[in-house]
Short mmCIF file of C-alpha atoms and ligand atoms in Angstrom, two decimals:
data_model
loop_
_atom_site.label_atom_id
_atom_site.label_comp_id
_atom_site.label_asym_id
_atom_site.label_seq_id
_atom_site.Cartn_x
_atom_site.Cartn_y
_atom_site.Cartn_z
CA MET A 1 -5.27 10.03 20.72
CA LYS A 2 -8.40 8.25 21.71
CA LYS A 3 -8.57 4.95 22.49
CA SER A 4 -11.19 4.21 19.94
CA ASN A 5 -8.85 5.85 17.20
CA LEU A 6 -6.00 3.81 18.12
CA TYR A 7 -8.10 0.80 17.42
CA ARG A 8 -9.15 1.93 14.29
CA LEU A 9 -5.61 2.74 13.05
CA LEU A 10 -4.22 -0.61 13.95
CA PRO A 11 -5.19 -2.52 10.69
CA ALA A 12 -3.60 0.01 8.89
CA ILE A 13 -0.37 -0.26 11.09
CA ALA A 14 -0.38 -3.95 10.26
CA LEU A 15 -0.60 -3.45 6.88
CA LEU A 16 2.33 -0.96 6.93
CA ALA A 17 4.35 -3.40 8.79
CA ALA A 18 3.79 -6.14 6.29
CA SER A 19 4.37 -3.91 3.34
CA ALA A 20 7.95 -3.20 4.80
CA CYS A 21 9.45 -6.66 4.37
CA SER A 22 9.88 -6.14 0.98
CA THR A 23 13.12 -4.45 -1.03
CA PRO A 24 12.15 -0.85 -2.21
CA GLU A 25 12.03 -0.17 -5.72
CA LYS A 26 15.40 1.23 -6.97
CA LEU A 27 15.52 4.33 -9.71
CA VAL A 28 18.90 3.68 -10.60
CA THR A 29 19.29 6.67 -12.83
CA GLN A 30 17.66 9.95 -12.47
CA PRO A 31 18.41 12.57 -14.87
CA ASP A 32 17.92 16.17 -13.63
CA GLU A 33 15.82 17.87 -15.89
CA LYS A 34 12.06 17.19 -16.27
CA VAL A 35 11.54 16.17 -19.96
CA SER A 36 8.02 15.87 -20.34
CA GLN A 37 5.57 18.35 -21.49
CA TRP A 38 2.12 18.74 -21.13
CA PRO A 39 -0.30 17.52 -22.73
CA ARG A 40 2.24 14.36 -22.94
CA GLY A 41 2.55 14.31 -19.18
CA VAL A 42 0.39 12.97 -16.43
CA SER A 43 -2.91 14.27 -15.57
CA TYR A 44 -5.08 13.74 -12.64
CA GLU A 45 -8.93 13.23 -12.18
CA ILE A 46 -10.80 14.78 -9.54
CA PHE A 47 -14.18 14.41 -8.32
CA VAL A 48 -14.31 17.63 -6.34
CA GLN A 49 -17.32 16.41 -4.04
CA SER A 50 -14.88 13.62 -2.50
CA PHE A 51 -11.50 15.29 -2.66
CA CYS A 52 -10.89 17.92 0.00
CA ASP A 53 -13.27 19.88 2.06
CA SER A 54 -12.11 23.18 3.30
CA ASP A 55 -15.15 24.42 5.68
CA ASN A 56 -16.04 21.24 7.15
CA ASP A 57 -19.39 20.92 5.68
CA GLY A 58 -18.59 17.14 4.63
CA ILE A 59 -18.63 18.21 1.13
CA GLY A 60 -15.26 18.68 -1.24
CA ASP A 61 -14.92 22.29 -2.37
CA ILE A 62 -12.63 24.07 -4.67
CA LYS A 63 -10.88 25.99 -1.77
CA GLY A 64 -9.97 22.35 -0.28
CA MET A 65 -8.79 21.24 -3.97
CA THR A 66 -6.36 24.53 -4.11
CA SER A 67 -5.01 23.24 -0.81
CA LYS A 68 -3.86 20.03 -2.09
CA LEU A 69 -2.23 21.47 -5.26
CA ASP A 70 1.23 20.99 -3.73
CA TYR A 71 0.65 17.18 -3.10
CA LEU A 72 -0.55 16.90 -7.03
CA ASP A 73 2.75 18.96 -7.91
CA ASP A 74 4.94 17.08 -5.75
CA LEU A 75 3.51 13.49 -7.08
CA GLY A 76 4.50 14.84 -10.69
CA ILE A 77 1.13 15.72 -12.03
CA GLU A 78 0.95 18.10 -15.15
CA ALA A 79 -2.74 18.73 -15.51
CA VAL A 80 -6.05 18.11 -13.52
CA TRP A 81 -9.37 16.86 -14.96
CA LEU A 82 -12.18 18.34 -12.88
CA MET A 83 -15.68 16.40 -12.79
CA PRO A 84 -18.57 18.63 -13.27
CA MET A 85 -18.79 21.67 -10.69
CA SER A 86 -21.62 23.85 -12.16
CA PRO A 87 -25.20 24.05 -10.50
CA SER A 88 -26.84 20.63 -10.84
CA PRO A 89 -29.64 18.94 -8.56
CA SER A 90 -27.51 15.83 -8.74
CA TYR A 91 -24.27 14.94 -6.38
CA HIS A 92 -22.42 13.89 -9.81
CA LYS A 93 -23.46 17.16 -11.62
CA TYR A 94 -24.09 15.75 -14.86
CA ASP A 95 -27.04 17.30 -15.23
CA VAL A 96 -26.15 20.91 -15.69
CA THR A 97 -28.74 23.61 -14.95
CA ASP A 98 -26.27 26.71 -15.13
CA TYR A 99 -23.41 26.23 -17.46
CA TYR A 100 -21.80 29.54 -16.33
CA GLY A 101 -21.95 29.07 -12.70
CA ILE A 102 -20.20 26.98 -9.75
CA HIS A 103 -21.95 25.05 -7.46
CA PRO A 104 -22.61 26.74 -4.20
CA ASP A 105 -21.25 23.86 -2.39
CA TYR A 106 -18.20 23.79 -3.99
CA GLY A 107 -17.70 27.35 -3.70
CA THR A 108 -17.79 30.52 -5.83
CA MET A 109 -16.28 31.85 -9.45
CA GLU A 110 -13.87 33.82 -7.44
CA ASP A 111 -12.50 30.33 -5.64
CA PHE A 112 -12.34 28.82 -8.81
CA LYS A 113 -10.13 31.47 -10.67
CA ALA A 114 -8.08 31.52 -7.74
CA PHE A 115 -7.62 27.66 -8.22
CA VAL A 116 -6.71 28.01 -11.64
CA ASP A 117 -4.08 30.86 -10.73
CA GLU A 118 -2.71 28.62 -8.32
CA ALA A 119 -2.50 25.70 -10.45
CA HIS A 120 -0.94 27.67 -13.06
CA SER A 121 1.86 29.13 -10.77
CA ARG A 122 3.11 25.55 -10.31
CA GLY A 123 2.90 24.58 -13.94
CA ILE A 124 -0.28 22.47 -13.66
CA LYS A 125 -2.91 22.88 -16.36
CA VAL A 126 -6.72 22.97 -15.59
CA VAL A 127 -9.11 20.96 -17.86
CA ILE A 128 -13.19 20.95 -16.94
CA ASP A 129 -15.69 18.64 -17.82
CA LEU A 130 -17.91 20.22 -20.48
CA VAL A 131 -21.16 18.28 -20.35
CA LEU A 132 -22.75 19.38 -24.05
CA ASN A 133 -24.65 16.19 -24.79
CA HIS A 134 -27.47 16.65 -22.71
CA SER A 135 -28.55 19.57 -20.11
CA GLY A 136 -30.18 18.77 -16.77
CA LYS A 137 -34.12 18.27 -16.77
CA ASP A 138 -34.23 21.55 -14.71
CA HIS A 139 -32.12 23.66 -16.74
CA PRO A 140 -34.37 26.93 -17.91
CA TRP A 141 -33.96 26.18 -21.61
CA PHE A 142 -35.36 22.50 -20.84
CA LYS A 143 -38.06 23.95 -18.54
CA GLU A 144 -39.17 26.50 -21.24
CA ALA A 145 -39.29 24.18 -23.91
CA ALA A 146 -41.30 21.85 -22.00
CA ALA A 147 -43.97 24.27 -20.62
CA ASN A 148 -44.31 25.96 -24.33
CA PRO A 149 -44.16 24.05 -27.49
CA GLU A 150 -43.96 27.56 -29.21
CA SER A 151 -40.87 28.32 -26.93
CA PRO A 152 -37.69 29.41 -29.19
CA TYR A 153 -36.00 26.62 -26.79
CA ARG A 154 -38.14 24.05 -27.96
CA ASP A 155 -36.03 22.91 -30.63
CA TYR A 156 -32.95 23.13 -28.36
CA TYR A 157 -33.97 19.76 -27.64
CA VAL A 158 -35.33 16.36 -29.74
CA TRP A 159 -38.72 15.75 -29.79
CA ALA A 160 -41.09 13.16 -31.42
CA HIS A 161 -44.95 12.71 -31.42
CA LYS A 162 -46.13 9.98 -29.19
CA ASP A 163 -47.22 8.03 -32.05
CA ASP A 164 -43.99 8.45 -34.06
CA PRO A 165 -42.63 4.46 -34.44
CA MET A 166 -39.03 6.14 -33.08
CA THR A 167 -41.20 6.95 -29.62
CA THR A 168 -43.40 3.77 -29.92
CA GLY A 169 -40.80 1.24 -30.61
CA GLU A 170 -42.22 -0.16 -33.73
CA GLY A 171 -38.95 0.93 -35.85
CA LYS A 172 -36.94 -0.88 -33.32
CA THR A 173 -35.84 -3.26 -35.87
CA THR A 174 -33.53 -0.70 -37.12
CA GLY A 175 -31.57 -1.20 -34.12
CA ALA A 176 -30.96 2.80 -33.70
CA ASP A 177 -30.72 4.33 -30.55
CA SER A 178 -33.47 6.67 -31.95
CA TYR A 179 -35.65 3.78 -32.12
CA ASN A 180 -35.40 2.55 -28.60
CA THR A 181 -38.02 3.48 -26.59
CA ARG A 182 -36.01 3.48 -23.36
CA HIS A 183 -34.51 6.83 -24.59
CA TRP A 184 -37.97 8.74 -25.07
CA HIS A 185 -39.38 10.64 -22.15
CA SER A 186 -43.10 11.99 -21.90
CA VAL A 187 -43.71 15.41 -20.47
CA GLU A 188 -47.38 15.42 -18.78
CA GLY A 189 -49.70 16.84 -20.98
CA ASP A 190 -47.79 16.71 -23.96
CA ASP A 191 -48.26 14.85 -26.96
CA TYR A 192 -44.46 14.93 -27.81
CA LYS A 193 -41.69 12.90 -25.80
CA TYR A 194 -38.33 14.20 -25.71
CA PHE A 195 -34.80 12.15 -26.10
CA GLY A 196 -32.39 11.51 -23.25
CA TYR A 197 -30.21 9.08 -23.88
CA PHE A 198 -29.02 8.68 -20.56
CA TRP A 199 -32.40 8.84 -18.48
CA GLY A 200 -35.26 11.46 -18.49
CA GLY A 201 -33.57 13.74 -16.23
CA MET A 202 -31.08 14.69 -18.90
CA PRO A 203 -32.60 15.64 -21.94
CA ASP A 204 -30.23 15.43 -25.03
CA LEU A 205 -29.53 18.75 -26.86
CA ASN A 206 -30.43 18.98 -30.52
CA PHE A 207 -27.34 19.56 -32.45
CA ASP A 208 -29.00 20.08 -35.70
CA ASN A 209 -30.12 23.39 -34.28
CA GLN A 210 -27.61 26.08 -35.41
CA LYS A 211 -28.62 28.58 -32.28
CA LEU A 212 -27.73 25.88 -29.83
CA ARG A 213 -24.37 25.18 -31.38
CA GLU A 214 -23.79 28.80 -31.00
CA GLU A 215 -24.73 28.45 -27.24
CA THR A 216 -22.16 25.81 -26.70
CA TYR A 217 -19.32 27.73 -28.43
CA LYS A 218 -20.37 30.60 -26.24
CA ILE A 219 -20.21 28.26 -23.05
CA GLY A 220 -16.58 27.10 -24.03
CA ARG A 221 -15.40 30.53 -24.87
CA TYR A 222 -16.60 31.75 -21.37
CA TRP A 223 -14.76 29.13 -19.39
CA LEU A 224 -11.64 29.59 -21.80
CA GLN A 225 -11.27 33.46 -22.04
CA GLU A 226 -12.84 34.56 -18.99
CA VAL A 227 -12.28 32.08 -16.32
CA GLY A 228 -8.78 31.02 -17.99
CA VAL A 229 -9.21 26.87 -17.92
CA ASP A 230 -6.72 25.02 -20.48
CA GLY A 231 -9.25 22.86 -21.76
CA PHE A 232 -12.11 20.38 -21.89
CA ARG A 233 -13.10 16.79 -21.17
CA LEU A 234 -16.01 16.36 -23.46
CA ASP A 235 -18.51 14.13 -21.96
CA ALA A 236 -20.51 11.42 -23.78
CA ALA A 237 -18.72 12.49 -26.86
CA ARG A 238 -20.34 9.96 -29.37
CA HIS A 239 -23.89 10.50 -28.10
CA ILE A 240 -23.81 14.01 -29.70
CA PHE A 241 -26.09 12.67 -32.52
CA PRO A 242 -27.52 9.02 -32.39
CA ASP A 243 -25.52 6.19 -33.30
CA ASP A 244 -27.02 5.74 -36.83
CA ARG A 245 -24.98 9.67 -37.47
CA GLU A 246 -21.93 8.69 -36.79
CA ALA A 247 -20.08 11.00 -39.39
CA ASP A 248 -22.24 13.52 -38.11
CA ASN A 249 -20.52 13.14 -34.38
CA HIS A 250 -17.16 13.25 -35.94
CA ASP A 251 -18.00 16.64 -37.84
CA PHE A 252 -19.60 18.01 -35.05
CA TRP A 253 -16.19 18.04 -33.24
CA LYS A 254 -14.29 19.48 -35.83
CA GLU A 255 -16.21 22.30 -35.82
CA PHE A 256 -16.24 22.67 -32.38
CA LYS A 257 -12.52 22.39 -32.15
CA ALA A 258 -12.19 25.24 -34.65
CA GLU A 259 -14.37 27.29 -32.58
CA MET A 260 -12.54 26.77 -29.61
CA GLN A 261 -9.15 27.21 -31.25
CA LYS A 262 -10.57 30.71 -32.27
CA ALA A 263 -10.84 31.65 -28.66
CA LYS A 264 -7.37 29.91 -27.58
CA PRO A 265 -5.23 28.55 -30.11
CA ASP A 266 -3.54 25.66 -27.93
CA VAL A 267 -6.91 24.76 -26.23
CA TYR A 268 -6.90 20.99 -25.08
CA LEU A 269 -9.63 18.58 -25.68
CA VAL A 270 -10.14 15.11 -24.60
CA GLY A 271 -13.01 13.10 -25.41
CA GLU A 272 -14.98 10.22 -23.95
CA VAL A 273 -15.58 7.75 -26.79
CA TRP A 274 -16.52 4.70 -24.89
CA ALA A 275 -15.54 2.09 -27.56
CA GLU A 276 -13.27 -0.07 -29.12
CA ALA A 277 -10.53 1.63 -30.92
CA ASP A 278 -11.70 1.44 -34.36
CA LYS A 279 -14.82 3.33 -33.47
CA VAL A 280 -12.93 5.74 -31.40
CA ALA A 281 -9.86 6.68 -34.24
CA PRO A 282 -12.34 8.67 -36.51
CA TYR A 283 -13.10 11.13 -33.25
CA THR A 284 -9.39 11.95 -33.29
CA LYS A 285 -9.92 14.74 -35.88
CA GLY A 286 -12.08 16.82 -33.98
CA LEU A 287 -10.88 15.63 -30.58
CA PRO A 288 -7.05 15.39 -30.47
CA ALA A 289 -7.00 13.40 -26.97
CA LEU A 290 -9.27 10.53 -26.61
CA PHE A 291 -9.27 8.14 -23.37
CA ASN A 292 -7.87 4.64 -24.58
CA PHE A 293 -10.46 2.31 -23.35
CA GLU A 294 -9.40 -0.23 -25.22
CA MET A 295 -5.86 -0.52 -23.63
CA SER A 296 -7.03 -0.39 -20.04
CA TRP A 297 -9.36 -3.47 -20.66
CA ALA A 298 -6.11 -5.04 -22.04
CA ILE A 299 -4.32 -4.37 -19.04
CA LEU A 300 -6.71 -5.53 -16.65
CA ARG A 301 -7.28 -8.61 -18.79
CA ALA A 302 -3.62 -9.27 -18.51
CA LEU A 303 -3.41 -9.21 -14.68
CA LYS A 304 -6.41 -11.30 -14.30
CA ASN A 305 -4.93 -14.15 -16.64
CA GLY A 306 -1.44 -13.35 -16.10
CA ASN A 307 -0.56 -13.20 -19.86
CA GLY A 308 1.55 -10.01 -20.63
CA ASP A 309 2.79 -10.92 -24.10
CA SER A 310 0.14 -9.25 -26.06
CA LEU A 311 0.17 -5.85 -24.49
CA ALA A 312 2.64 -4.17 -26.70
CA THR A 313 1.39 -5.48 -29.85
CA ILE A 314 -2.32 -4.51 -28.79
CA HIS A 315 -0.99 -0.95 -28.02
CA ALA A 316 1.11 -0.65 -31.64
CA GLN A 317 -2.20 -1.59 -33.43
CA VAL A 318 -4.21 1.03 -31.55
CA MET A 319 -1.91 3.90 -31.74
CA ASP A 320 -1.25 2.56 -35.76
CA LEU A 321 -5.40 3.27 -36.06
CA TYR A 322 -5.35 6.50 -34.69
CA GLU A 323 -2.17 7.77 -35.98
CA LYS A 324 -3.99 7.19 -39.78
CA GLN A 325 -6.33 9.57 -38.63
CA ASN A 326 -4.57 12.61 -37.07
CA PRO A 327 -0.76 11.88 -36.65
CA ASP A 328 -0.60 14.50 -33.70
CA PHE A 329 -3.27 12.72 -31.71
CA ILE A 330 -2.78 12.18 -27.89
CA ASP A 331 -3.34 8.77 -26.29
CA ALA A 332 -5.09 9.61 -22.99
CA THR A 333 -4.16 6.08 -21.30
CA ILE A 334 -6.11 5.23 -17.87
CA LEU A 335 -6.60 2.52 -15.82
CA SER A 336 -10.27 3.12 -14.53
CA ASN A 337 -12.08 6.31 -14.06
CA HIS A 338 -15.17 7.74 -12.33
CA ASP A 339 -17.39 5.39 -14.31
CA GLN A 340 -15.50 1.91 -13.87
CA ASN A 341 -15.06 -0.38 -10.66
CA ARG A 342 -11.65 1.24 -9.09
CA ILE A 343 -8.40 -0.64 -10.59
CA MET A 344 -7.59 -2.13 -7.06
CA SER A 345 -10.84 -3.77 -6.75
CA GLU A 346 -10.71 -5.19 -9.94
CA VAL A 347 -7.45 -7.21 -9.03
CA GLY A 348 -9.12 -8.21 -6.07
CA ASN A 349 -7.52 -5.89 -3.64
CA ASP A 350 -4.08 -7.29 -4.83
CA MET A 351 -1.07 -4.77 -3.91
CA GLN A 352 1.03 -6.45 -6.30
CA LYS A 353 -1.08 -6.53 -9.13
CA ALA A 354 -2.30 -2.99 -8.60
CA LYS A 355 1.16 -2.00 -8.54
CA MET A 356 1.75 -3.82 -11.92
CA ALA A 357 -0.90 -2.27 -13.52
CA ALA A 358 0.67 1.19 -12.52
CA ALA A 359 4.13 -0.06 -13.98
CA LEU A 360 2.33 -0.90 -17.22
CA LEU A 361 0.18 2.42 -17.34
CA PHE A 362 3.63 4.59 -16.78
CA THR A 363 5.58 2.75 -19.37
CA LEU A 364 3.49 1.98 -22.34
CA PRO A 365 2.95 4.72 -24.69
CA GLY A 366 0.30 7.45 -23.85
CA SER A 367 -0.15 10.50 -21.72
CA PRO A 368 -1.69 8.96 -18.58
CA TYR A 369 -4.70 9.86 -16.50
CA ILE A 370 -4.73 9.04 -12.50
CA TYR A 371 -8.43 8.72 -11.22
CA TYR A 372 -8.04 10.56 -7.71
CA GLY A 373 -7.23 7.88 -5.04
CA GLU A 374 -5.82 5.59 -7.17
CA GLU A 375 -2.45 6.26 -6.23
CA ILE A 376 -3.02 5.42 -2.71
CA GLY A 377 -4.90 2.19 -3.55
CA MET A 378 -8.39 3.09 -3.03
CA ARG A 379 -10.87 0.61 -3.77
CA GLY A 380 -14.44 0.58 -5.02
CA LYS A 381 -16.99 -0.80 -7.10
CA LYS A 382 -20.47 0.17 -8.58
CA PRO A 383 -22.70 1.42 -7.81
CA ASP A 384 -21.15 4.66 -9.10
CA GLU A 385 -21.27 6.56 -5.60
CA GLN A 386 -19.14 3.53 -4.28
CA ILE A 387 -16.26 4.23 -6.85
CA ARG A 388 -16.41 7.95 -5.91
CA GLU A 389 -15.75 7.68 -2.15
CA PRO A 390 -13.96 10.17 0.18
CA PHE A 391 -10.14 10.35 -0.38
CA ILE A 392 -8.27 9.47 2.64
CA TRP A 393 -5.39 11.79 3.62
CA ASN A 394 -4.75 11.30 6.96
CA ALA A 395 -5.61 9.07 10.20
CA PRO A 396 -9.34 10.20 11.12
CA HIS A 397 -8.46 12.52 13.93
CA GLN A 398 -5.73 14.17 11.98
CA ASP A 399 -7.71 14.56 8.43
CA SER A 400 -8.59 18.13 8.33
CA CYS A 401 -10.24 17.66 4.73
CA ARG A 402 -11.51 14.11 4.73
CA THR A 403 -14.95 14.79 2.98
CA THR A 404 -18.08 12.97 5.11
CA TRP A 405 -20.81 13.44 2.60
CA LEU A 406 -21.07 9.41 1.72
CA GLN A 407 -20.34 6.82 3.92
CA PRO A 408 -17.29 4.62 2.34
CA GLN A 409 -18.03 1.09 1.84
CA TYR A 410 -14.58 0.09 0.32
CA SER A 411 -11.98 2.89 0.78
CA THR A 412 -12.16 3.04 4.91
CA ASP A 413 -9.80 3.46 7.52
CA GLN A 414 -9.89 -0.21 7.87
CA SER A 415 -8.65 -1.07 4.13
CA ILE A 416 -6.49 1.98 3.30
CA ILE A 417 -3.46 3.37 4.85
CA PRO A 418 -3.95 6.95 4.78
CA MET A 419 -1.71 9.21 1.97
CA ALA A 420 0.25 10.84 4.69
CA MET A 421 1.59 7.42 6.10
CA GLN A 422 2.23 6.32 2.76
CA ALA A 423 4.16 8.82 1.87
CA GLU A 424 6.48 8.33 4.67
CA ASP A 425 6.88 4.63 3.28
CA GLY A 426 9.08 3.79 0.06
CA ASN A 427 7.31 0.70 -0.22
CA SER A 428 3.86 2.19 -0.54
CA ILE A 429 1.84 2.23 -3.36
CA LEU A 430 1.85 5.82 -3.44
CA SER A 431 5.74 5.92 -3.49
CA HIS A 432 5.38 3.31 -6.24
CA TYR A 433 3.52 5.93 -8.28
CA LYS A 434 5.47 8.96 -7.33
CA ASN A 435 8.88 6.70 -8.71
CA LEU A 436 7.04 5.74 -11.84
CA ILE A 437 5.82 9.19 -12.88
CA GLY A 438 9.32 10.40 -12.00
CA LEU A 439 10.73 8.10 -14.34
CA ARG A 440 8.47 8.75 -16.95
CA ASN A 441 8.56 12.78 -16.68
CA ASN A 442 12.28 12.42 -17.02
CA SER A 443 12.26 10.22 -20.17
CA THR A 444 11.93 11.21 -23.52
CA ALA A 445 11.55 7.54 -24.68
CA LEU A 446 8.65 7.01 -22.20
CA THR A 447 6.89 10.27 -22.80
CA PHE A 448 7.16 10.59 -26.49
CA GLY A 449 8.34 7.31 -27.80
CA ASP A 450 6.84 4.62 -29.92
CA ILE A 451 6.52 1.00 -28.87
CA ASP A 452 8.24 -1.83 -30.64
CA PRO A 453 7.10 -5.26 -28.82
CA VAL A 454 9.65 -7.97 -28.09
CA THR A 455 8.35 -11.58 -27.89
CA PHE A 456 9.71 -14.26 -25.11
CA ASP A 457 8.89 -17.51 -25.01
CA ASN A 458 7.03 -16.94 -21.51
CA SER A 459 3.43 -15.51 -22.04
CA SER A 460 3.61 -14.20 -18.62
CA VAL A 461 6.29 -11.49 -19.79
CA SER A 462 5.45 -8.33 -21.57
CA GLY A 463 8.36 -6.79 -23.33
CA PHE A 464 8.87 -3.97 -25.66
CA VAL A 465 11.35 -0.99 -26.58
CA ARG A 466 10.40 2.30 -26.16
CA ALA A 467 12.82 4.80 -28.12
CA HIS A 468 12.72 8.57 -28.65
CA GLU A 469 15.85 10.46 -30.14
CA SER A 470 18.93 9.45 -28.45
CA GLU A 471 16.97 7.26 -25.73
CA GLU A 472 16.03 4.05 -26.01
CA LEU A 473 14.77 1.58 -23.02
CA LEU A 474 14.08 -2.15 -23.12
CA VAL A 475 11.13 -2.57 -20.67
CA LEU A 476 10.37 -6.10 -19.19
CA HIS A 477 7.27 -6.74 -16.91
CA ASN A 478 6.01 -9.96 -15.42
CA VAL A 479 2.61 -9.73 -15.12
CA SER A 480 1.90 -13.28 -13.37
CA GLY A 481 2.64 -14.74 -9.91
CA ASN A 482 5.29 -16.97 -11.15
CA LEU A 483 8.87 -16.36 -11.55
CA ALA A 484 9.87 -15.93 -15.29
CA THR A 485 13.36 -16.59 -16.65
CA ILE A 486 13.98 -14.95 -19.98
CA THR A 487 16.80 -14.35 -22.44
CA ILE A 488 17.27 -11.16 -24.24
CA PRO A 489 17.65 -11.74 -27.79
CA GLU A 490 20.95 -11.13 -29.23
CA GLU A 491 19.81 -8.18 -31.28
CA LEU A 492 18.92 -6.31 -28.17
CA GLN A 493 22.04 -7.44 -26.06
CA HIS A 494 23.04 -3.78 -25.96
CA PHE A 495 20.61 -2.91 -23.75
CA ARG A 496 22.77 -3.34 -20.14
CA LYS A 497 22.19 -0.73 -17.67
CA VAL A 498 19.59 -0.92 -15.44
CA LYS A 499 17.52 2.33 -15.11
CA TYR A 500 14.77 0.89 -13.04
CA GLN A 501 14.01 -1.99 -11.06
CA HIS A 502 10.97 -3.25 -9.26
CA ASN A 503 10.42 -6.64 -6.64
CA ASN A 504 13.90 -7.72 -7.08
CA SER A 505 14.27 -8.46 -10.79
CA ARG A 506 17.58 -8.82 -12.22
CA ALA A 507 19.96 -9.02 -15.41
CA ASN A 508 23.09 -11.11 -15.75
CA GLY A 509 24.13 -10.46 -19.19
CA ARG A 510 21.57 -11.78 -21.23
CA ASN A 511 19.90 -13.83 -18.62
CA VAL A 512 16.99 -11.99 -16.96
CA GLN A 513 15.26 -13.20 -13.78
CA LEU A 514 11.56 -11.77 -13.33
CA PRO A 515 10.12 -12.57 -9.83
CA PRO A 516 6.22 -12.50 -9.61
CA TYR A 517 4.96 -8.80 -10.73
CA SER A 518 8.42 -7.49 -11.36
CA THR A 519 9.61 -5.11 -13.52
CA LEU A 520 13.17 -4.24 -15.03
CA ILE A 521 13.95 -1.45 -17.13
CA LEU A 522 17.37 -1.52 -19.23
CA SER A 523 19.13 1.43 -21.31
CA ARG A 524 21.92 1.05 -23.54
CA1 CA B 1 -17.17 22.15 2.18
#
């Protein structure tokens, strides 16, 4: 080892030594058989560019990702969601220029088909990002549309005359997105402007055009049938039509689902509808799985103010809203994703709080998604690049697949213990994730159960019962930095067996002691 490398490792070793002082968490009972079944299992979101580099060009790629499938399998992951991989001029690849291709930086279609096969052979499903709201400005459709108003592709996009109140801002009093000048963009020498909700580089596609709709179904069928993916994560799902046409958005996704089910009856669709639960709920008819942003905000609030007593009630209310629309909905829960500051940074790099966030994620209802690197405590704050930093697999001189396309600001060798070292440490956040995923994957109550809030006279405690078929669990978390002493209500006194404990929580009859950021799960 070079001296300089040893020096770089020292802070990580110090961190490791400090964490070894506390008692490892206990999984008291562990059934032999996995009970969870995708889509009710745990999924893992990957930004391919930052995950693993197989050919040493500094950019993550498909072959690198394939080499890490055993890691994901070992972690207990049942599906991956891959951020966009198709040709695109930007590093994030949300401005697609060829919906049927793989970006050469990431490899070839053959590489990707091999990845899908390897994932499937481990029982891991593959979900890819499908960006249908807009194309890239460099997509051949838009190039033709912009160059020639008579082109059949002109109507694949949304245009309005430069004197139209929509583009001049004169109609802005309606408050609708369509009248916000920010979303209208000029083409040189053209009297018409095009609508691009996010920015000029991403012109919105026109879903009033039936031919365009057919194009998107064809793209979906290609990936499901020719490539063999299991489903899609639908980007910007609430922007297909502007915000004054919400019902049209809901209807489009119902039509899209029906078309995709013709190609693959068990297709999985998870939508990004960035909004409060009441706005999200009507989408569950077309998009059976939706990200539960509301709960991610609630978990963060609980950790910031040390009050956990309303979490179970909020989750029960959200589920109720969704269930009324679609009893079979899948509640895709998250702590954060590629558009948000990483959870570790949001809790001020407090390892105890980050571990508590994970304990909440895996014990509350839902089918959780992990954002890559979250399980090793990676940090990151906006701008976006800095929440998408390279995964730290190993010490620098031993890290054969670390990507170098971006200089990390938050997740560095100084701040993060590499995955390989964490894997050897029972107290690491990685071991904590693995234990919790194992616990969840082996529990019908945690995987499928409803939630019944239990209130205590201590607002730091999040308490709830999860039950399904013959399994019933009483889950207790202390989300604060103070010791919580509580009494289990008489009607729940049959919960006596310790199923899981973290941070020295203990029960003596109905009396429970929950040290700061501790968890206790009791079964009958
Ligand atoms: Ca590479």
